[in-house]
Every structure is written in C-alpha cells, then in structure tokens.
Short mmCIF file of C-alpha atoms and ligand atoms in Angstrom, two decimals:
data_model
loop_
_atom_site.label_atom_id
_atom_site.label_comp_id
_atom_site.label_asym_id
_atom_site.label_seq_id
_atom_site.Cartn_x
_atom_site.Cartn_y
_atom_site.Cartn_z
CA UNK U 1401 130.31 116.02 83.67
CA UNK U 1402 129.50 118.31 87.22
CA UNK U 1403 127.02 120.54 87.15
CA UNK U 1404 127.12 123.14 90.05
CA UNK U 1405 123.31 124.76 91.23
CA UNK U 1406 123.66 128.07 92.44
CA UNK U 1407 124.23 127.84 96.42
CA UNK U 1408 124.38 123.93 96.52
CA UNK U 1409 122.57 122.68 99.13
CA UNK U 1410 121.88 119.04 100.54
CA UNK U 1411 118.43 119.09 99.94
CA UNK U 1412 118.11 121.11 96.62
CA UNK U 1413 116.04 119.73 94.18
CA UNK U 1414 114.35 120.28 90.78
CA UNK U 1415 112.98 117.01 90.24
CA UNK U 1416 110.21 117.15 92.00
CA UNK U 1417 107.71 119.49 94.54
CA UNK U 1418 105.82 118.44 97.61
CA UNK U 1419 103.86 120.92 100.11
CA UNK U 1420 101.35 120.44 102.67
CA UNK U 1421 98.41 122.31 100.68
CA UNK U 1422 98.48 119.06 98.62
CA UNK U 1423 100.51 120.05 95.62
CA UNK U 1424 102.71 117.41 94.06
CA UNK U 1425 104.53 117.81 90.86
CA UNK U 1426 107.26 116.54 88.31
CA UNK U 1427 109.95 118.76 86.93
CA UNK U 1428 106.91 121.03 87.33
CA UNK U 1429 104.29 119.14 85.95
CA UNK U 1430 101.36 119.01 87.84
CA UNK U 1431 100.22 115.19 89.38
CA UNK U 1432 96.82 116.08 88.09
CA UNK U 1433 97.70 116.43 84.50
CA UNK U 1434 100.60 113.47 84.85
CA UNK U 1435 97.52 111.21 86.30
CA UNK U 1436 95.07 111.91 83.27
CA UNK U 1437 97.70 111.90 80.13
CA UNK U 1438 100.84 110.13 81.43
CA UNK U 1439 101.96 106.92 80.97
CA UNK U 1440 104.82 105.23 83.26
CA UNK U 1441 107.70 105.50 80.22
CA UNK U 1442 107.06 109.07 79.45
CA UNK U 1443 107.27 109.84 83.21
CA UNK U 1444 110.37 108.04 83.43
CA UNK U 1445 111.77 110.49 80.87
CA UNK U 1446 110.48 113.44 82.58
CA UNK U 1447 112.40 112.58 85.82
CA UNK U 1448 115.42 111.68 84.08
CA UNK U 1449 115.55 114.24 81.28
CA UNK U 1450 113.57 117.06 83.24
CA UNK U 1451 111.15 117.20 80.04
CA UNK U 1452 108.61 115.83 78.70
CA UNK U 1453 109.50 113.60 75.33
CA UNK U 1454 108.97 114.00 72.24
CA UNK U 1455 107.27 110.96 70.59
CA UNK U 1456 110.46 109.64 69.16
CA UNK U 1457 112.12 110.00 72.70
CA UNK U 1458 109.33 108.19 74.08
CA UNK U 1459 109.48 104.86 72.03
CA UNK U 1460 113.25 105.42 72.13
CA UNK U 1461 112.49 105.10 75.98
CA UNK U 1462 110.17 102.16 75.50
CA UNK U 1463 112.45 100.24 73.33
CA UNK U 1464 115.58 100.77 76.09
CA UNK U 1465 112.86 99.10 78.96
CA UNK U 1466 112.23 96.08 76.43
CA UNK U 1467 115.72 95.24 75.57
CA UNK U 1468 116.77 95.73 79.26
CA UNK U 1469 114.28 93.99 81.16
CA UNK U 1470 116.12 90.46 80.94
CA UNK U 1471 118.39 89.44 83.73
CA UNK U 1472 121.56 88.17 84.18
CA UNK U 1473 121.97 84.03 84.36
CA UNK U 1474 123.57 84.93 87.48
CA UNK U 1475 121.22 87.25 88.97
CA UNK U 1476 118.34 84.48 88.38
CA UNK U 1477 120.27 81.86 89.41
CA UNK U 1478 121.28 83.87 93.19
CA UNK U 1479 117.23 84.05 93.51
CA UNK U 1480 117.01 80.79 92.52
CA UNK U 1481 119.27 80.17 95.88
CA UNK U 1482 117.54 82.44 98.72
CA UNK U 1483 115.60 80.53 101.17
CA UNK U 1484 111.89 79.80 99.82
CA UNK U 1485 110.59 82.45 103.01
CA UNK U 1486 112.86 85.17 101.67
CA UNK U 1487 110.85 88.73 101.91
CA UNK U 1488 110.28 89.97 98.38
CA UNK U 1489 111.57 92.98 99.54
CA UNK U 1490 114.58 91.57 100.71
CA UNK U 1491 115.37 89.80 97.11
CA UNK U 1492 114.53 92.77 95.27
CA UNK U 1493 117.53 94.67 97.40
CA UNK U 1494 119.66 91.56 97.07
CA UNK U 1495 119.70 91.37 93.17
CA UNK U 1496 119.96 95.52 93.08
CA UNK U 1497 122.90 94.77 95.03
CA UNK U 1498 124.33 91.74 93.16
CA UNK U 1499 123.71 93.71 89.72
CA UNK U 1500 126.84 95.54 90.21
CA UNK U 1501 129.28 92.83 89.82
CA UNK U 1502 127.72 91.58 87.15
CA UNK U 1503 128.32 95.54 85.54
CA UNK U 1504 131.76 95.67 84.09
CA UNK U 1505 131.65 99.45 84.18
CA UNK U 1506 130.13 99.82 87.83
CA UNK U 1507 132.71 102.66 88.27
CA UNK U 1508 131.87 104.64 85.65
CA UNK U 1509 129.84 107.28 87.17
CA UNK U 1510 129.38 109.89 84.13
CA UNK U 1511 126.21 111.37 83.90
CA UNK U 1512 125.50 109.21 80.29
CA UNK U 1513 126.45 105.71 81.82
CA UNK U 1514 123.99 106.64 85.13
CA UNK U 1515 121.11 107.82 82.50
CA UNK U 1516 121.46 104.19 80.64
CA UNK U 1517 122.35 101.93 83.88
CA UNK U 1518 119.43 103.51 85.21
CA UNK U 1519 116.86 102.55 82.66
CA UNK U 1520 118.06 99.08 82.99
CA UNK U 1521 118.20 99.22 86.66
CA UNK U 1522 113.73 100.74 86.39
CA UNK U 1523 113.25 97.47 83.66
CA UNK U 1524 115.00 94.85 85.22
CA UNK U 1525 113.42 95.46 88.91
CA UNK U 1526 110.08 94.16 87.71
CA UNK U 1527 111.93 90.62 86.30
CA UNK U 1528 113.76 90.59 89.76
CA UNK U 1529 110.31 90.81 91.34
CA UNK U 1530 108.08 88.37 88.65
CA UNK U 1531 110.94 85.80 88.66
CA UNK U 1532 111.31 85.82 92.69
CA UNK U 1533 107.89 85.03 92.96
CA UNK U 1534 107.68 82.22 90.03
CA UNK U 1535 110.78 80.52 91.71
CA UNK U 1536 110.01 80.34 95.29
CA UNK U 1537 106.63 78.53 93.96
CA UNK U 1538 108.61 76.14 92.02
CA UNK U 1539 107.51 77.62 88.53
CA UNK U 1540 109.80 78.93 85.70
CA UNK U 1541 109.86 82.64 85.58
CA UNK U 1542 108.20 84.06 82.68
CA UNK U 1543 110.17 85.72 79.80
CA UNK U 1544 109.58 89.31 79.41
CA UNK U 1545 107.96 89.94 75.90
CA UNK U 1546 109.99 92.93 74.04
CA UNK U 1547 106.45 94.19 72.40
CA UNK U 1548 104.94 95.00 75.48
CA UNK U 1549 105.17 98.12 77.47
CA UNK U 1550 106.55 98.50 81.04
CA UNK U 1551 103.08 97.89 83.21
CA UNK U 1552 101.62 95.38 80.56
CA UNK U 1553 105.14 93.33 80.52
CA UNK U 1554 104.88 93.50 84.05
CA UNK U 1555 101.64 92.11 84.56
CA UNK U 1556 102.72 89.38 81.73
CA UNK U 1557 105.29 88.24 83.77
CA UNK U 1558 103.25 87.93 86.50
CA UNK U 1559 100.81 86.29 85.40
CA UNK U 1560 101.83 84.23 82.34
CA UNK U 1561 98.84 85.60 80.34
CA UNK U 1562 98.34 88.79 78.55
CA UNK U 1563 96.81 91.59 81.19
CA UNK U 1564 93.37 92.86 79.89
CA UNK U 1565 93.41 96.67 79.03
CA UNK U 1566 91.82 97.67 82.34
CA UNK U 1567 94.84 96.51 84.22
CA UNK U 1568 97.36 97.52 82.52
CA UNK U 1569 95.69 101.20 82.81
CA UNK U 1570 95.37 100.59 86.74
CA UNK U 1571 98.93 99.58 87.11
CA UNK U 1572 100.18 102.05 84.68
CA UNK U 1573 98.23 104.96 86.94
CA UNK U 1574 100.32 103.22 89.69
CA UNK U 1575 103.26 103.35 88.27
CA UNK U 1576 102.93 107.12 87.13
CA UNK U 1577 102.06 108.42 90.87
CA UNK U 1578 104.09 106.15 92.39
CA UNK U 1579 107.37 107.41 91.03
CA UNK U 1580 108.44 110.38 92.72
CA UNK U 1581 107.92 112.59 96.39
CA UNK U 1582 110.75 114.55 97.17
CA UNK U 1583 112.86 113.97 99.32
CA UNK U 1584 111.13 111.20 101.24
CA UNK U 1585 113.09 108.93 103.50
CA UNK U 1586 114.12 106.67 100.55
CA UNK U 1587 115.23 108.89 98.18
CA UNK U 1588 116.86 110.63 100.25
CA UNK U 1589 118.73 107.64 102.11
CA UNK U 1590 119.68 106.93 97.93
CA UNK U 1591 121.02 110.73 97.89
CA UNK U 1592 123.23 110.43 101.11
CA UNK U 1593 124.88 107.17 99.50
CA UNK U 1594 125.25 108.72 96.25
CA UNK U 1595 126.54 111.75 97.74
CA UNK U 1596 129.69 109.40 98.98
CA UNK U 1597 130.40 108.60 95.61
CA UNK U 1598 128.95 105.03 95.87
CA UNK U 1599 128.01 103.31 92.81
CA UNK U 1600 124.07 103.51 91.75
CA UNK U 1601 123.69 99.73 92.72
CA UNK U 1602 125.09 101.10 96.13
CA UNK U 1603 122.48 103.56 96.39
CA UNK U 1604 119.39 102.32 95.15
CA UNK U 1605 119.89 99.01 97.60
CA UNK U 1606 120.08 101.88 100.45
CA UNK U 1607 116.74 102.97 98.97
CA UNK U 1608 115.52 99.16 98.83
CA UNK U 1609 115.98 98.90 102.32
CA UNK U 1610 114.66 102.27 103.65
CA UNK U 1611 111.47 101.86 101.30
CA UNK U 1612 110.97 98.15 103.05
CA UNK U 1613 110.05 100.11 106.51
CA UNK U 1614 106.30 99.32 107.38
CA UNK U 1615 105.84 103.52 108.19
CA UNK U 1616 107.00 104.32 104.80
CA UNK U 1617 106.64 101.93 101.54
CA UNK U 1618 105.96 98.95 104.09
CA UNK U 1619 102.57 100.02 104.62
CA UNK U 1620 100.96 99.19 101.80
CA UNK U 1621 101.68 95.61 102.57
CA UNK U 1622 100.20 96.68 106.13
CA UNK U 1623 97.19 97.92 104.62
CA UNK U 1624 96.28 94.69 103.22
CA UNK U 1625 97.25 92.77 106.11
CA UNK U 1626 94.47 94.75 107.92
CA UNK U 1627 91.91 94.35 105.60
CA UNK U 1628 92.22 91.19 105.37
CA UNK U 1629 92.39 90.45 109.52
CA UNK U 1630 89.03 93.14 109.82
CA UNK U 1631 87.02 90.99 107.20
CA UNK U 1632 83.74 92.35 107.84
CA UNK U 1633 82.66 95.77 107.51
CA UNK U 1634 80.84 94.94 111.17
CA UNK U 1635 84.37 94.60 112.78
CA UNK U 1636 85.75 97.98 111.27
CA UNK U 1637 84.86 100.31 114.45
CA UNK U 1638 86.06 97.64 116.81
CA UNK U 1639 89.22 96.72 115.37
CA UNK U 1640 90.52 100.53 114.67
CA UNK U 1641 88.90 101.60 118.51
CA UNK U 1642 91.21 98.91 119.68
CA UNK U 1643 94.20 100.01 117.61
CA UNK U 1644 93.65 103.91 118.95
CA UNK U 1645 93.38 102.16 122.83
CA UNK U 1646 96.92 100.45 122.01
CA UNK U 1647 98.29 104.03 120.46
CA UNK U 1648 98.77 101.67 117.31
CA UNK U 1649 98.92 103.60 113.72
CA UNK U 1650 96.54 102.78 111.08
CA UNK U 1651 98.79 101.52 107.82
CA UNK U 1652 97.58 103.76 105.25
CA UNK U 1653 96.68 107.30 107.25
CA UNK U 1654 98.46 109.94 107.92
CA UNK U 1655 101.57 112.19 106.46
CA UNK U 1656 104.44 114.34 107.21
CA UNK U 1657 104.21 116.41 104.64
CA UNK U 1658 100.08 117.09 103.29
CA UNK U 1659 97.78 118.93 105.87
CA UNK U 1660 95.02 118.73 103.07
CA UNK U 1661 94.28 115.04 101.31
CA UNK U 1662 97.10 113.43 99.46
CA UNK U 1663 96.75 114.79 95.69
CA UNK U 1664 96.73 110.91 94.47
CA UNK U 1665 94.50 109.63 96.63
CA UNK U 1666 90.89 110.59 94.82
CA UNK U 1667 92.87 108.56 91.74
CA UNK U 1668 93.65 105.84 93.79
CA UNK U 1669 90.47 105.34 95.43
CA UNK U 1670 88.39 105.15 92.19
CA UNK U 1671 91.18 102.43 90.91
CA UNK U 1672 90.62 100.32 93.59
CA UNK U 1673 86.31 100.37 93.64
CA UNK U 1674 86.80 99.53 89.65
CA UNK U 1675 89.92 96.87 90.24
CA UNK U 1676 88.01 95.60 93.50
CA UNK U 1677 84.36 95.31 91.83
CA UNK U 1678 85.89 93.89 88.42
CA UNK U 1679 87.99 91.07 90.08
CA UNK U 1680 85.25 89.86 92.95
CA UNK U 1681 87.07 91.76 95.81
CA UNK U 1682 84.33 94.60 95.59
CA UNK U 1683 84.02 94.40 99.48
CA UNK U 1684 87.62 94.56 100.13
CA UNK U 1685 86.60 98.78 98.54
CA UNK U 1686 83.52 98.81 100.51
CA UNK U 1687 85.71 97.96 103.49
CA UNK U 1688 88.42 100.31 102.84
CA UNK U 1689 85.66 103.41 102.66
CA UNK U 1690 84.16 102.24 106.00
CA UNK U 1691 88.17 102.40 107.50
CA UNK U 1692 88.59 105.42 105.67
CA UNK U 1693 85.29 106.85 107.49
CA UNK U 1694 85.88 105.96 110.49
CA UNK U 1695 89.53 106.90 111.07
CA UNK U 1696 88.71 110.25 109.60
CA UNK U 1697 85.90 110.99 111.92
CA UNK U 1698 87.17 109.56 115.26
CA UNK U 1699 91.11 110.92 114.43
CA UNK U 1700 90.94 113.33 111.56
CA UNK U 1701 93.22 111.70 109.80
CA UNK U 1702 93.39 111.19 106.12
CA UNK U 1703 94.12 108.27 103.90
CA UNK U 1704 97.58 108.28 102.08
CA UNK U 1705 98.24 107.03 98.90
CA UNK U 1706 99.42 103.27 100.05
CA UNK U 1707 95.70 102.69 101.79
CA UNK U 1708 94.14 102.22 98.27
CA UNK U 1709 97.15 101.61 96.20
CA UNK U 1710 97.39 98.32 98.24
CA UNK U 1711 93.84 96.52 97.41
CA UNK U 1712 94.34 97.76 93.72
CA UNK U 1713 97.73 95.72 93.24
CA UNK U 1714 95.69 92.82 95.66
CA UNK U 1715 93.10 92.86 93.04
CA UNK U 1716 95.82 92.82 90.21
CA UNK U 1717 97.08 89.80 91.82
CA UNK U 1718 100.46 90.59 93.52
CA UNK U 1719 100.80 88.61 96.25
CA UNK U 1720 100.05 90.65 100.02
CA UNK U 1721 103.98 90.09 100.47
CA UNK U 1722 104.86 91.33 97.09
CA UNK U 1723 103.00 94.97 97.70
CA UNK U 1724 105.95 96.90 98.22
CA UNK U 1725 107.84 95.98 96.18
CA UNK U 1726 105.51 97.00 93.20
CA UNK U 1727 105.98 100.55 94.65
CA UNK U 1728 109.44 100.05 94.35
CA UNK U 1729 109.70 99.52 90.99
CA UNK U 1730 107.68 102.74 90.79
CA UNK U 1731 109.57 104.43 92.35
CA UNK U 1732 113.04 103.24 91.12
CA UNK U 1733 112.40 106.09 88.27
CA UNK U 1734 112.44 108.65 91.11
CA UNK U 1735 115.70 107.38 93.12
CA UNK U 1736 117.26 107.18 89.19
CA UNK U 1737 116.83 110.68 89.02
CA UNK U 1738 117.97 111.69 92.35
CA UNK U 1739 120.95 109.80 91.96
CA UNK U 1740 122.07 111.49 89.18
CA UNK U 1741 120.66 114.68 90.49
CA UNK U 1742 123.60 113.96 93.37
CA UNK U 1743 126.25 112.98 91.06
CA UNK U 1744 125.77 116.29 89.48
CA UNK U 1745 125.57 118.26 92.80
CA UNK U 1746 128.69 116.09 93.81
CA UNK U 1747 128.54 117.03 97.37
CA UNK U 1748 128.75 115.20 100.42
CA UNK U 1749 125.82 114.71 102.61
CA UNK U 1750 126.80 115.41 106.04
CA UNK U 1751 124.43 116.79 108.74
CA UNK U 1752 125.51 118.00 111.77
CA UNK U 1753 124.35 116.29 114.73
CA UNK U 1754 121.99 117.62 117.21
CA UNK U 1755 124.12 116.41 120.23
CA UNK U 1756 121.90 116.61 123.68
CA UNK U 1757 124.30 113.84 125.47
CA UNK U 1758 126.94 115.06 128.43
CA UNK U 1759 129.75 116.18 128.34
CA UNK U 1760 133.32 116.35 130.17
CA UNK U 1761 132.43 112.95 131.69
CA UNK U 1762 135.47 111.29 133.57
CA UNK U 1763 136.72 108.36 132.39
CA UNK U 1764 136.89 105.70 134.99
CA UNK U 1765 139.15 102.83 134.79
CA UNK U 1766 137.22 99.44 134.78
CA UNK U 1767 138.47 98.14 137.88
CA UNK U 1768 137.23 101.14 139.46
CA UNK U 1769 133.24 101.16 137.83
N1 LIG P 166 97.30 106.05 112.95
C1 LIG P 166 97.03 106.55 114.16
N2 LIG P 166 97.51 107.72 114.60
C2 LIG P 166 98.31 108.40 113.77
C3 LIG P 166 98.62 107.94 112.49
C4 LIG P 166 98.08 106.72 112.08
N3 LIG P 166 98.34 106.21 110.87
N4 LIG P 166 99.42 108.83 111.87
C5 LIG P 166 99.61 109.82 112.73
N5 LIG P 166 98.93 109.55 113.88
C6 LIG P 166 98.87 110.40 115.07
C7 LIG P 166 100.09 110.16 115.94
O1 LIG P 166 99.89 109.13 116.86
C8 LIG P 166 100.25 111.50 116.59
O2 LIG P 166 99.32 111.61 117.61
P1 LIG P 166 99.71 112.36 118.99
O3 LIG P 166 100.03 113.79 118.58
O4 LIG P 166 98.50 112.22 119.81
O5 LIG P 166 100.91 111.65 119.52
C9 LIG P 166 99.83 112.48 115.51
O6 LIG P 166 98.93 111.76 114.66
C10 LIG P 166 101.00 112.95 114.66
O7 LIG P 166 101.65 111.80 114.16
P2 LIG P 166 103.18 111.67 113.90
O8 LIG P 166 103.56 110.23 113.88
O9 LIG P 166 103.95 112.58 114.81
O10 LIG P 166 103.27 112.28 112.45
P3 LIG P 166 104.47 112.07 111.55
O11 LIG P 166 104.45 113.19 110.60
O12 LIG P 166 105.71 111.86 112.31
O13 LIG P 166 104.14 110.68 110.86
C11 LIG P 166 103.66 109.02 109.39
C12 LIG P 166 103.78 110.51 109.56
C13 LIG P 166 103.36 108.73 107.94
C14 LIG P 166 104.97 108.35 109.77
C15 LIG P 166 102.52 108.46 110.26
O14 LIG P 166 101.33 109.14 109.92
C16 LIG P 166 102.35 106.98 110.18
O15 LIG P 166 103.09 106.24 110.82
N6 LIG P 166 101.36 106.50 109.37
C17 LIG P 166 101.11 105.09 109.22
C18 LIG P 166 102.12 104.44 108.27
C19 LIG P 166 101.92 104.88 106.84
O16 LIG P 166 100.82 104.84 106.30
N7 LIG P 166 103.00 105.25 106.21
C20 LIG P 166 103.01 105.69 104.82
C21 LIG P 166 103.25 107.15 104.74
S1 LIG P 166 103.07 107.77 103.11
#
C-alpha cells in the first residue's frame, strides 16, 4: 500500500506538532489532555492508527504488547554474550538490530506487517532492557507476566515484584510524554533510513544510536550523573558557576525548538517531588529545584523534560546507566509511527548540501606535495 500526501515533502508530518510557544500534540491531541487521561497503550494506538481507540481497540492493543513482549532464545542468549560493561544503550541497539534475522519476513514492508512488527518491536524493547540488566548482574531475567500492562510489566521485570500503583502511574505518565516530538534528531535519523527502503530493524537501530547522544536522549543519564556529583544543595551555585566558566551545558536545560517552558515539564516536575519524597530521595527534588533556580536566573534557561524525567526513573529504580534507554522504549511508539509514516511517503531523503569548501583546486601529483 503507498499513500501519496499532497506536495510530499521530507519533513511532512501528521503525527505529531511541536512549536516554540510550547504546544506539543499527537495526531492533534493536545499533551495536556494526553497527560491527564492517557495511558501508554492507547497512545501507542494514536500514533500508529492516527486515532484514538475505541475500548475494544485498546485491549486489542494491550493483548498484542503481552503476547509480544517475550524474546527470542537467541536474542537473550546474544545479551547473555556482550561484555558485562556493555552500555545499556548499546545492547538495546544491538538486539533491535539482531531482531531482524530472527524475522522471517524482515522484507515484507506492507503497511499491515510494519503496524504488527512494530508493536512487537515497542513490547519487546522493555525485555531487551530488564533482561540486559538481570544478566550482566548474574541474575535470571524475569518473565514478563501476560496480565500486566506495558509500564506495570515493565516495572515487574525490573524489579521481580509487583510495582505499587503509584509507580506504575509515574512510569506510565513517562511513557505517554515520552513518545513522540517531531521530527527530533532520532526520529528523524529513523525517517532518513526508512526513506532508503531499509527494513524497520534498520531504522529504529539508526534511532537507537542517535537517541544514545548525551545532547539529545543521553542527557537524562547526564542529569543524574550531576545530581549525584553536586550532592548538596550548598554546592549547587558553585558547581553550575564553574560549568558556565568552562562554557559547559547543563544536562537537562535548554531546547531548539520551545522559547516558552517545555509543555511536559510542570508534569514531570510534580512526578519527581512525589517519586523522590515516596522512595527516600526527597533531596535529590529539592536539589533539582535549587539547579533549576539557579540556571534560570543566572542563564535564563529553562529545564527540559529529561532534567526531571531522570530522578523520577532514579527513584523508580533504573539504574543511572539504564536512563535512556527507558526513554527509548518511550519513544519506540513514536519512531513506529514515523517509520511507517515514510514507507507511506516512499520518498528518499536526500538534502542538498550546503557546500562552503573550494573549488577548482589543482590536483598535485604526490611526488610533487
Ligand atoms: N547549558 C548551558 N548553556 C546552554 C545550554 C545548557 N544546557 N543550552 C543552551 N545553552 C546556551 C549555549 O551555550 C548558547 O549560548 P551562546 O549563545 O552564548 O553561545 C545558547 O544557549 C544557545 O544554545 P545552542 O546550543 O545554540 O542552542 P541549540 O538550540 O543549538 O541547543 C540543545 C539545544 C538542547 C542542544 C542545548 O540546549 C543543549 O545542549 N542542552 C543540554 C543537553 C540537553 O539537555 N539535551 C536534551 C534536549 S531535549
């Protein structure tokens, strides 16, 4: 099936809108109104489907996550072999990667086969991520239980235990504002390798990889690096006048795109005082408001969503190296839909350079340089 938009651009889009007056929405549905009623799975439909669900489409959705969140032998036993050290990050792109030989139809690239592979592609990233981190600490990875939804199976597997209420909520809010933001660098590094006619394995490793950068996904992992380095609320205006002296960005401030405050944050930053107080990390919040405080005043800048995103998955207990790759599994229901967005399109991404080298340059023989 090709669908063909009126005057097909590269960067056309109806999945979701971003603009610097600090509107963000899905297939037109405000973030506001996705933060207070959504849940993860019937976000996931909206992205994919462009609508929301009806409530037989949304436990049709829920029961597709459940039976797919199980991984190939295979794909458990290549974690099994990466070096102890590996970067989560860097498994989580390794197993998207190694998926597609273990996907008979990798080929197939019609629109039905992407919707499905997809789903199992969102469900199986949080096993990839649970089981990495059970293995390299010498524990069996924990089974995924088919009766739980997506943010309480993946705190499960985490954790071995069944989440309380509260956290599933948190990570569920996560998971909900996490999943799509335009055409970030990500999504659209998943678009340009989908554009090619790559596989979806193909593309959402490219995505993998260009969420990994510390100025982009990366940071949330940042965040909580600094957090945990400035300790004391005392040490706040020292360590970030040092970082300014250096020219060194703050993990967790700034943003291309808003000029106002990041429509997610004021969710975000109530998460993380309730997750921080209710977990005994309350002055990890009281020293993220004092950052927040002082970087605003002495730079004017503003927080963006992975400054309190990263304390509330700290407090959930994801490891500091495991941050990102929560966000990832966010967002995988975002690149799904831009995939498949592409495969529709079915145009090739090609910009044209800016060239500003020389030209007519002589070539000299090497004897003779
Ligand atoms: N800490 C310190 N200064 C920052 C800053 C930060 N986090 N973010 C922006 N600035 C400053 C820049 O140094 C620059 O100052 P200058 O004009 O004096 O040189 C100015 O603000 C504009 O920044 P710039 O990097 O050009 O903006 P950008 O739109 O290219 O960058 C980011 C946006 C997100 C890449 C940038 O803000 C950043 O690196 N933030 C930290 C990493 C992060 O949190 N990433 C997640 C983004 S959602």
């Amino acid at each position: 099936m090709k669908r063909r938009l009126e005057e097909p651009s590269e960067t056309e889009t109806r999945i979701s809108f971003v603009d610097s007056g600090g509107h963000l929405s899905y297939r037109g549905v405000n973030i506001h109104d996705m933060a207070k009623h959504s849940i993860y799975e019937e976000t996931i439909y909206l992205l994919l489907y462009g609508k929301l669900p009806t409530k037989t489409q949304l436990l049709e959705m829920r029961n597709k996550l459940s039976a797919r969140r199980r991984l190939p032998a295979g794909v458990v036993a290549l974690i099994s072999s990466l070096p102890h050290f590996a970067a989560p990050m860097d498994v989580l792109r390794t197993a998207i990667s190694a998926m597609a030989m273990f996907d008979p139809n990798e080929k197939d690239n019609r629109i039905e086969t992407l919707l499905e592979r997809g789903i199992g592609q969102i469900a199986q990233a949080t096993t990839i991520v649970t089981t990495h981190n059970h293995l390299r600490n010498s524990r069996l990875p924990i089974e995924p239980d088919p009766e739980m939804g997506h943010a309480e199976s993946f705190l499960y597997m985490l954790k071995g235990r069944e989440p309380e209420a509260w956290e599933t909520k948190a990570l569920d809010l996560c998971l909900v504002l996490h999943a799509d933001h335009g055409l970030n660098a990500s999504t659209f590094a998943a678009r340009v390798t989908a554009s090619a006619r790559a596989d979806m394995y193909a593309a959402l490793t490219t995505a993998v990889g260009t969420l990994k950068g510390t100025i982009h996904g990366g940071a949330n992992q940042k965040v909580m690096e600094m957090l945990l380095e400035i300790k004391e609320e005392r040490m706040v205006n020292r360590y970030i006048d040092e970082a300014f002296r250096e020219g060194r960005k703050i993990p967790g401030f700034g943003h291309r795109i808003y000029k106002v405050e990041d429509p997610r944050v004021v969710y975000l930053r109530n998460v993380s005082r309730d997750a921080c107080e209710r977990t005994g990390h309350a002055y990890l919040f009281d020293l993220s408001r004092k950052v927040e405080d002082t970087v605003r005043s002495e730079k004017g800048l503003l927080p963006n969503m992975d400054f309190y995103s990263a304390t509330i998955y700290y407090a959930l207990g994801f490891p500091v190296d495991t941050l990102t790759t929560v966000f990832a599994c966010s967002r995988m229901a975002g690149w799904v839909a831009h995939i498949i967005e592409q495969c529709e399109l079915d145009s090739l991404i090609r910009p044209m350079g800016d060239y500003v080298g020389l030209l007519n340059q002589p070539y000299v023989a090497v004897e003779d340089r």
